[in-house]
């Protein structure tokens, strides 16, 4: 009898702040709802991996794994939205940007830096930096200005200039997971893969830094603020975050070199410490008010190049498999998460013109990004290293928008006034769905049309790199007077690159790695193909 009374007392309506009664769930009900939500998430993950395996096995490129995961989330979210389970499921399956930035994104970004293939990435490093830094800046500014001008001439919903630039920054974050998986399946040119992959890795960090810079400018409410101070704030965030990540990476290398953890009974401790360092780098940067994305990216690059060789063989195998597993789970879950939340969220479809013209403007901005940067890169490259027009078109077509743009748009709902943030979020949602489903599904056809897959693509880069430690030996026509100044600058840049390679080989590698004297004279490029294949294999989750 007392138990029954207790149950009734718990289930009785309790007064809320507004005076209306609020029903309190009986004990155990919340655990049951939480268990049902977690079971739904695990079921969708299992379905996504099985469906992705079947699609990959049958070489059905019109529906890549990322697109299939997004569709699964959309379908389940739509079913939950029209059923009576919306309120119970929504509480346990809602896209929280804090959860995304703190738990899902770090392993994905770290794996991106950790799995970089050294040869093609660093030999194309100048082009990658140009596309990722300058190109993203161009795309952000072009998109923001076009959206602002479109509002001025009443083509679309009008937003203030700073908010248009915030939208331009967040929508410039590319996420070509789908494209890269198809690139690997079809055997695309190694240079093209390095450009798309390298740009996507650094592009996210650049987009976040730009968005936060514009957001801080808006919060200061000073439209006439000195442009120099804005640029200085951005450089402070980006360079500070990069320095933080590189520093943590070097500290980890020294720790694993001198701590003596590579013995038989300390493998667990060694592996645990290796796994903790990336999160330490991310949280350190966030705690200092910097960008954790930039920090953990460079930590991944440094830890792969220096720290990884200080681990025992067992710990190396574990670390590589663990981060690949964690990244695959996080990426698949992000697309499911995103699809579910798109179906459940309230969208502002009243401004259809904003969505339509935003799609046109980002296509124009992406073209301005790719073709202008490719032109600049080709100006300083010798004839045999020019970026072909086919590769430029593939780069332009590979500009899918994904989880990063979606998370920043969801954050803008809180950062901007209600109508403005909701309009940006709805437009971003439409752009993400269209690019992932349409562009992702047609990537294979595009690559075949551009003749950059299979036997049709050659690999002059790998041939030029052999015997040169992964560096390109630039060729100059001494008798040519035109463009001599530009070629001299390129030669100086190449000499500085070669000197950095020598610095790495002669000083950094001996200091930060456990290098035996017997291997000092070996060519480091001899180990690159194996590491490169391992890195690409770990990245290939699609």
XYZ file of C-alpha atoms in Angstrom:
542
model
C 0.000 0.000 0.000
C 2.843 2.370 0.882
C 4.595 1.516 -2.394
C 1.440 2.341 -4.340
C 1.097 5.658 -2.547
C 4.730 6.439 -3.262
C 4.223 5.688 -6.934
C 1.183 7.922 -7.087
C 3.062 10.664 -5.271
C 5.854 10.555 -7.820
C 3.518 10.493 -10.783
C 1.380 13.312 -9.423
C 1.546 16.591 -11.289
C 4.023 19.002 -9.757
C 3.521 22.750 -10.093
C 5.866 24.465 -12.514
C 7.188 28.003 -12.449
C 4.348 29.249 -14.628
C 1.735 27.683 -12.377
C 0.710 24.919 -14.786
C 1.203 21.342 -13.615
C 4.218 19.431 -14.896
C 4.056 15.649 -15.014
C 7.003 13.930 -13.342
C 8.064 10.630 -14.877
C 7.978 7.631 -12.529
C 11.337 6.135 -11.433
C 12.919 3.971 -14.114
C 10.978 5.610 -16.935
C 13.869 7.911 -17.850
C 16.284 4.968 -17.920
C 13.898 3.077 -20.175
C 13.644 6.027 -22.568
C 17.426 6.495 -22.516
C 17.947 2.806 -23.247
C 15.509 2.971 -26.169
C 17.323 6.022 -27.585
C 20.745 4.380 -27.306
C 19.387 1.161 -28.840
C 18.054 3.194 -31.769
C 21.426 4.851 -32.282
C 23.312 1.542 -32.207
C 20.786 -0.029 -34.589
C 21.235 2.795 -37.089
C 25.023 2.496 -36.836
C 24.860 -1.242 -37.510
C 22.500 -0.669 -40.439
C 24.763 2.043 -41.862
C 27.911 -0.125 -41.705
C 26.153 -3.180 -43.191
C 24.550 -1.111 -45.945
C 27.864 0.612 -46.665
C 29.609 -2.748 -46.934
C 27.001 -4.019 -49.390
C 27.212 -0.862 -51.494
C 31.005 -1.038 -51.580
C 30.995 -4.747 -52.325
C 28.687 -4.304 -55.314
C 30.543 -1.116 -56.389
C 27.367 0.947 -56.336
C 28.879 4.442 -56.348
C 25.598 6.308 -56.820
C 24.867 5.954 -53.099
C 28.114 6.269 -51.086
C 28.304 5.341 -47.413
C 28.016 8.920 -46.153
C 24.916 9.473 -48.270
C 23.409 6.198 -47.058
C 24.058 7.165 -43.417
C 22.455 10.560 -43.976
C 19.413 8.935 -45.587
C 19.055 6.492 -42.684
C 19.027 9.391 -40.245
C 16.542 11.328 -42.380
C 14.216 8.344 -42.674
C 14.212 7.460 -38.966
C 13.873 11.117 -38.020
C 10.914 11.548 -40.362
C 9.208 8.447 -38.926
C 9.797 9.693 -35.385
C 8.517 13.123 -36.335
C 5.143 11.823 -37.507
C 4.744 9.350 -34.647
C 4.058 9.857 -30.961
C 7.659 9.019 -30.027
C 9.039 12.428 -31.003
C 9.309 13.884 -27.510
C 10.894 10.795 -25.963
C 13.401 10.124 -28.760
C 14.301 13.756 -29.392
C 15.758 14.207 -25.920
C 18.276 11.419 -26.512
C 18.980 11.988 -30.202
C 19.397 15.707 -30.668
C 22.345 17.312 -32.461
C 24.193 19.280 -29.787
C 27.063 21.289 -31.237
C 28.976 20.927 -27.952
C 28.825 17.133 -28.218
C 29.906 17.365 -31.851
C 32.864 19.701 -31.238
C 34.077 18.046 -28.024
C 33.590 14.326 -28.701
C 32.846 13.517 -32.353
C 35.063 15.961 -34.233
C 38.442 15.517 -32.407
C 39.026 11.864 -33.437
C 38.033 12.666 -37.033
C 40.410 15.626 -37.311
C 43.248 13.824 -35.521
C 42.915 10.829 -37.833
C 43.037 13.207 -40.807
C 46.399 14.568 -39.690
C 47.620 11.189 -38.450
C 46.876 9.414 -41.751
C 48.460 11.949 -44.087
C 50.623 10.261 -46.707
C 53.919 12.167 -46.366
C 55.178 12.084 -49.967
C 52.192 13.435 -51.942
C 51.047 15.736 -49.139
C 54.327 17.537 -48.490
C 55.321 17.632 -52.158
C 52.007 19.458 -52.825
C 52.147 21.383 -49.558
C 52.403 24.816 -51.184
C 49.343 24.170 -53.364
C 47.401 22.687 -50.447
C 48.137 25.712 -48.254
C 47.087 28.012 -51.102
C 43.752 26.251 -51.600
C 43.032 25.762 -47.895
C 44.054 29.188 -46.571
C 43.795 31.683 -49.419
C 41.084 29.718 -51.242
C 38.848 29.378 -48.194
C 39.290 33.077 -47.473
C 38.316 33.942 -51.070
C 35.287 31.623 -50.964
C 34.129 33.056 -47.634
C 34.430 36.687 -48.728
C 32.856 36.080 -52.157
C 29.927 34.174 -50.644
C 29.390 36.766 -47.916
C 29.501 39.741 -50.282
C 27.207 38.073 -52.851
C 24.668 37.185 -50.141
C 24.816 40.762 -48.831
C 24.378 42.248 -52.319
C 21.538 39.809 -53.006
C 19.771 41.158 -49.932
C 20.352 44.751 -51.017
C 18.661 44.179 -54.395
C 15.829 42.182 -52.756
C 16.758 38.856 -54.368
C 16.852 37.181 -50.965
C 16.399 37.707 -47.246
C 18.575 40.644 -46.161
C 21.216 40.143 -43.485
C 23.835 42.528 -42.073
C 27.267 42.375 -43.703
C 29.024 40.759 -40.724
C 26.349 38.034 -40.513
C 26.692 37.436 -44.270
C 30.443 37.004 -43.783
C 29.745 34.577 -40.914
C 27.521 32.588 -43.266
C 30.228 32.709 -45.938
C 32.785 31.357 -43.459
C 30.678 28.449 -42.200
C 29.418 27.392 -45.614
C 32.993 27.361 -46.986
C 33.878 24.362 -44.792
C 34.091 21.386 -47.157
C 33.665 17.745 -46.143
C 34.595 15.505 -49.101
C 34.489 12.199 -47.175
C 32.248 10.727 -49.870
C 34.436 11.972 -52.726
C 37.656 10.703 -51.143
C 36.263 7.212 -50.602
C 35.259 7.022 -54.271
C 38.663 8.434 -55.280
C 40.301 5.482 -53.517
C 37.902 2.915 -54.956
C 38.439 4.066 -58.541
C 42.189 4.707 -58.313
C 42.427 8.459 -58.847
C 45.665 10.315 -59.539
C 47.751 10.627 -56.360
C 48.238 14.380 -56.836
C 44.500 15.015 -57.116
C 43.805 12.915 -54.028
C 46.488 14.777 -52.067
C 45.056 18.167 -53.086
C 41.452 17.288 -52.184
C 42.422 15.531 -48.954
C 44.924 18.171 -47.838
C 42.563 21.037 -48.608
C 39.711 19.406 -46.690
C 41.931 18.800 -43.637
C 43.139 22.409 -43.346
C 39.926 23.933 -44.701
C 37.888 23.033 -41.602
C 40.385 24.737 -39.329
C 40.424 27.843 -41.533
C 36.619 28.017 -41.706
C 36.250 27.723 -37.928
C 38.858 30.416 -37.337
C 37.145 32.747 -39.827
C 33.714 32.104 -38.310
C 34.927 32.789 -34.777
C 36.734 35.935 -35.919
C 33.598 37.300 -37.626
C 31.498 36.292 -34.625
C 33.789 38.200 -32.268
C 33.662 41.247 -34.565
C 29.867 41.132 -34.445
C 29.758 40.694 -30.665
C 32.022 43.742 -30.213
C 29.407 45.753 -32.115
C 31.961 47.930 -33.845
C 31.365 47.864 -37.608
C 34.127 50.406 -38.159
C 36.714 48.267 -36.421
C 40.217 48.391 -37.850
C 40.635 45.699 -40.503
C 44.212 45.191 -39.341
C 42.975 44.204 -35.872
C 40.569 41.669 -37.392
C 43.368 40.080 -39.419
C 45.643 40.152 -36.382
C 42.992 38.386 -34.286
C 42.599 35.689 -36.918
C 46.360 35.151 -37.174
C 46.595 35.042 -33.394
C 43.967 32.294 -33.262
C 45.367 30.249 -36.152
C 49.083 30.567 -35.424
C 48.553 30.181 -31.682
C 46.513 27.020 -32.191
C 49.087 25.596 -34.609
C 51.913 26.353 -32.179
C 50.001 24.717 -29.343
C 49.391 21.553 -31.378
C 52.977 21.308 -32.601
C 54.276 21.845 -29.060
C 52.100 19.077 -27.618
C 53.227 16.776 -30.431
C 56.909 17.397 -29.712
C 56.376 16.936 -25.959
C 54.732 13.572 -26.619
C 57.652 12.544 -28.837
C 60.175 13.365 -26.120
C 58.109 11.583 -23.470
C 57.865 8.341 -25.430
C 61.521 8.528 -26.416
C 62.977 8.915 -22.914
C 60.319 7.450 -20.576
C 61.211 3.855 -21.486
C 57.607 2.726 -21.984
C 58.320 0.364 -24.895
C 58.799 -2.708 -22.693
C 56.652 -5.811 -22.600
C 54.618 -5.104 -19.461
C 53.945 -1.397 -20.191
C 52.111 -1.639 -23.518
C 48.790 -0.680 -21.957
C 50.273 2.412 -20.302
C 52.045 3.368 -23.516
C 48.849 3.045 -25.553
C 46.744 4.931 -22.996
C 49.155 7.865 -22.935
C 49.301 7.993 -26.722
C 45.497 8.112 -26.929
C 45.263 10.878 -24.295
C 47.688 13.316 -25.928
C 45.392 14.322 -28.846
C 42.544 15.173 -26.466
C 45.015 17.032 -24.246
C 46.045 19.142 -27.237
C 42.427 19.836 -28.198
C 41.277 20.814 -24.707
C 44.421 22.899 -24.068
C 43.728 25.036 -27.129
C 40.033 25.385 -26.271
C 40.933 26.353 -22.707
C 43.292 29.056 -24.007
C 40.551 30.487 -26.232
C 42.179 29.103 -29.400
C 40.958 26.593 -31.985
C 41.109 22.976 -30.828
C 40.578 21.800 -34.416
C 43.764 23.473 -35.658
C 45.690 22.274 -32.608
C 44.702 18.594 -32.789
C 45.298 18.550 -36.557
C 48.947 19.574 -36.210
C 49.313 17.324 -33.176
C 48.260 14.419 -35.404
C 50.808 15.353 -38.067
C 53.663 15.694 -35.536
C 52.730 12.560 -33.572
C 52.629 10.473 -36.749
C 55.960 11.798 -37.989
C 57.894 11.677 -34.698
C 56.024 10.082 -31.764
C 54.700 7.053 -33.650
C 58.173 5.654 -34.327
C 58.969 5.784 -30.588
C 56.192 3.305 -29.782
C 56.621 -0.435 -29.559
C 55.290 -2.486 -32.453
C 52.229 -3.624 -30.498
C 51.375 -0.077 -29.472
C 51.850 1.132 -33.052
C 49.370 -1.450 -34.326
C 46.913 -0.625 -31.558
C 47.129 3.159 -31.989
C 46.693 3.013 -35.767
C 43.728 0.619 -35.544
C 42.141 2.464 -32.606
C 42.102 5.913 -34.206
C 40.903 4.479 -37.512
C 38.066 2.690 -35.693
C 37.171 5.772 -33.642
C 37.215 8.019 -36.713
C 35.027 5.637 -38.743
C 32.466 5.380 -35.931
C 32.435 9.139 -35.408
C 32.067 9.983 -39.112
C 29.242 7.501 -39.640
C 27.492 8.623 -36.474
C 27.830 12.287 -37.483
C 25.993 11.730 -40.776
C 23.253 9.686 -39.051
C 23.048 12.270 -36.288
C 22.850 15.048 -38.847
C 20.138 13.376 -40.926
C 18.023 12.638 -37.843
C 18.285 16.204 -36.579
C 17.498 17.687 -40.005
C 14.210 15.761 -40.000
C 13.386 16.737 -36.405
C 14.397 20.403 -36.360
C 12.066 23.272 -37.151
C 13.170 25.009 -40.334
C 12.413 28.429 -41.781
C 11.250 27.561 -45.289
C 9.635 30.976 -45.775
C 12.812 32.365 -47.358
C 13.168 29.965 -50.291
C 14.933 32.662 -52.303
C 17.729 32.784 -49.718
C 18.273 29.041 -50.122
C 18.173 29.105 -53.923
C 20.532 32.029 -54.400
C 22.848 30.796 -51.629
C 23.351 27.576 -53.601
C 24.187 29.581 -56.735
C 26.536 31.877 -54.813
C 28.537 29.051 -53.202
C 28.975 27.451 -56.643
C 30.390 30.750 -57.925
C 32.530 31.178 -54.792
C 33.907 27.653 -55.073
C 34.855 28.341 -58.696
C 36.555 31.605 -57.694
C 38.412 29.692 -54.983
C 39.651 26.775 -57.078
C 40.430 28.378 -60.433
C 42.077 31.522 -59.040
C 44.267 29.521 -56.637
C 45.131 27.000 -59.355
C 46.164 29.891 -61.601
C 48.452 31.266 -58.891
C 49.951 27.834 -58.197
C 50.574 27.192 -61.898
C 52.337 30.559 -62.176
C 55.131 29.352 -59.911
C 55.230 25.719 -60.970
C 57.319 24.317 -63.816
C 55.525 22.972 -66.867
C 55.645 19.318 -65.812
C 53.989 20.116 -62.462
C 51.072 22.260 -63.633
C 47.666 21.406 -62.165
C 45.668 20.154 -65.172
C 42.289 21.642 -66.007
C 40.688 18.234 -65.349
C 42.062 18.253 -61.805
C 40.836 21.802 -61.290
C 37.326 20.791 -62.330
C 37.456 17.774 -60.040
C 38.555 20.030 -57.166
C 35.685 22.406 -57.884
C 33.200 19.541 -57.995
C 34.538 18.027 -54.762
C 33.366 20.914 -52.579
C 30.703 19.023 -50.632
C 29.361 20.573 -47.450
C 28.951 18.324 -44.442
C 29.029 18.069 -40.679
C 31.314 21.056 -40.035
C 29.081 23.489 -41.921
C 26.007 21.981 -40.245
C 27.474 22.299 -36.734
C 28.572 25.905 -37.296
C 25.134 26.743 -38.711
C 23.497 25.203 -35.650
C 25.798 27.316 -33.486
C 24.781 30.422 -35.460
C 21.197 29.866 -34.298
C 22.434 30.746 -30.797
C 24.901 33.433 -31.933
C 22.511 35.416 -34.162
C 19.023 36.866 -33.754
C 16.242 34.300 -34.011
C 15.107 34.924 -37.589
C 18.620 35.375 -38.972
C 20.147 32.276 -37.390
C 17.176 30.110 -38.350
C 17.367 31.254 -41.981
C 21.104 30.476 -42.154
C 20.540 27.086 -40.518
C 17.784 26.140 -42.979
C 19.851 27.207 -45.993
C 22.877 25.264 -44.722
C 20.725 22.178 -44.139
C 19.426 22.283 -47.714
C 22.952 22.784 -49.096
C 24.370 19.868 -47.047
C 21.629 17.452 -48.157
C 21.871 18.455 -51.833
C 25.676 18.298 -52.011
C 26.031 15.018 -50.108
C 23.277 13.209 -52.029
C 23.591 14.712 -55.516
C 27.308 15.512 -55.809
C 28.365 12.496 -53.741
C 26.275 10.159 -55.858
C 27.554 11.532 -59.148
C 31.257 11.658 -58.246
C 32.114 8.403 -60.026
C 30.479 9.598 -63.247
C 32.275 12.946 -62.951
C 35.683 11.314 -62.514
C 35.161 9.080 -65.526
C 33.989 12.045 -67.614
C 37.100 14.022 -66.662
C 39.295 11.013 -67.465
C 41.180 11.075 -64.155
C 40.601 7.504 -62.951
C 42.060 4.077 -63.601
C 44.625 3.584 -66.339
C 43.859 6.971 -67.853
C 45.579 8.857 -65.031
C 49.329 8.923 -64.821
C 51.482 9.563 -61.780
C 54.352 11.808 -62.836
C 54.737 13.001 -59.270
C 55.803 9.622 -57.926
C 58.312 9.217 -60.744
C 59.849 12.613 -60.068
C 60.052 11.973 -56.349
C 61.999 8.735 -56.532
C 65.561 9.153 -55.333
C 64.888 12.637 -54.007
C 63.495 11.897 -50.532
C 60.004 12.876 -51.583
C 61.033 16.340 -52.834
C 60.371 17.556 -56.342
C 63.448 18.390 -58.353
C 62.412 21.557 -60.134
C 63.528 22.058 -63.714
C 64.416 25.487 -65.084
C 65.109 26.729 -68.538
C 68.187 28.832 -68.015
C 67.906 30.456 -71.432
C 64.425 31.820 -70.850
C 64.274 35.444 -69.714
C 60.505 35.758 -69.304
C 59.334 35.237 -65.754
C 62.911 34.973 -64.467
C 62.110 36.839 -61.262
C 59.210 34.513 -60.528
C 61.384 31.491 -61.192
C 64.085 32.850 -58.915
C 61.531 33.212 -56.132
C 60.362 29.658 -56.792
C 63.958 28.458 -56.655
C 64.439 30.229 -53.329
C 61.270 28.611 -52.028
C 62.477 25.203 -53.174
C 65.831 25.771 -51.481
C 64.060 26.711 -48.254
C 61.934 23.574 -48.551
C 65.018 21.459 -49.118
C 66.724 23.110 -46.147
C 63.712 22.313 -43.967
C 63.891 18.692 -45.132
C 67.570 18.633 -44.223
C 66.759 20.225 -40.856
C 64.182 17.552 -40.212
C 66.492 14.725 -41.245
C 69.636 15.981 -39.512
C 68.244 17.523 -36.327
C 64.527 17.087 -35.613
C 64.324 13.364 -36.355
C 67.392 12.434 -34.246
C 66.176 14.653 -31.372
C 62.569 13.521 -31.233
C 62.746 9.894 -32.389
C 64.499 6.762 -31.159
C 66.754 6.475 -34.178
C 69.541 3.919 -34.158
C 72.896 4.852 -35.560
C 72.624 2.016 -38.065
C 69.661 3.712 -39.686
C 70.985 7.242 -39.774
C 72.303 6.916 -43.302
C 69.232 5.261 -44.699
C 67.038 7.137 -47.088
C 63.876 8.115 -45.216
C 61.953 7.875 -48.462
C 62.432 4.114 -48.415
C 59.854 3.812 -45.664
C 57.367 6.255 -47.166
C 55.506 3.933 -49.536
C 54.685 1.513 -46.730
C 53.562 4.291 -44.376
C 51.664 5.945 -47.196
C 49.794 2.775 -48.043
C 49.024 2.166 -44.391
C 47.751 5.721 -43.962
C 45.530 5.549 -47.029
C 44.212 2.181 -45.947
C 43.291 3.472 -42.514
C 41.595 6.491 -44.013
C 39.535 4.330 -46.379
C 36.489 3.707 -44.284
C 34.241 4.137 -47.281
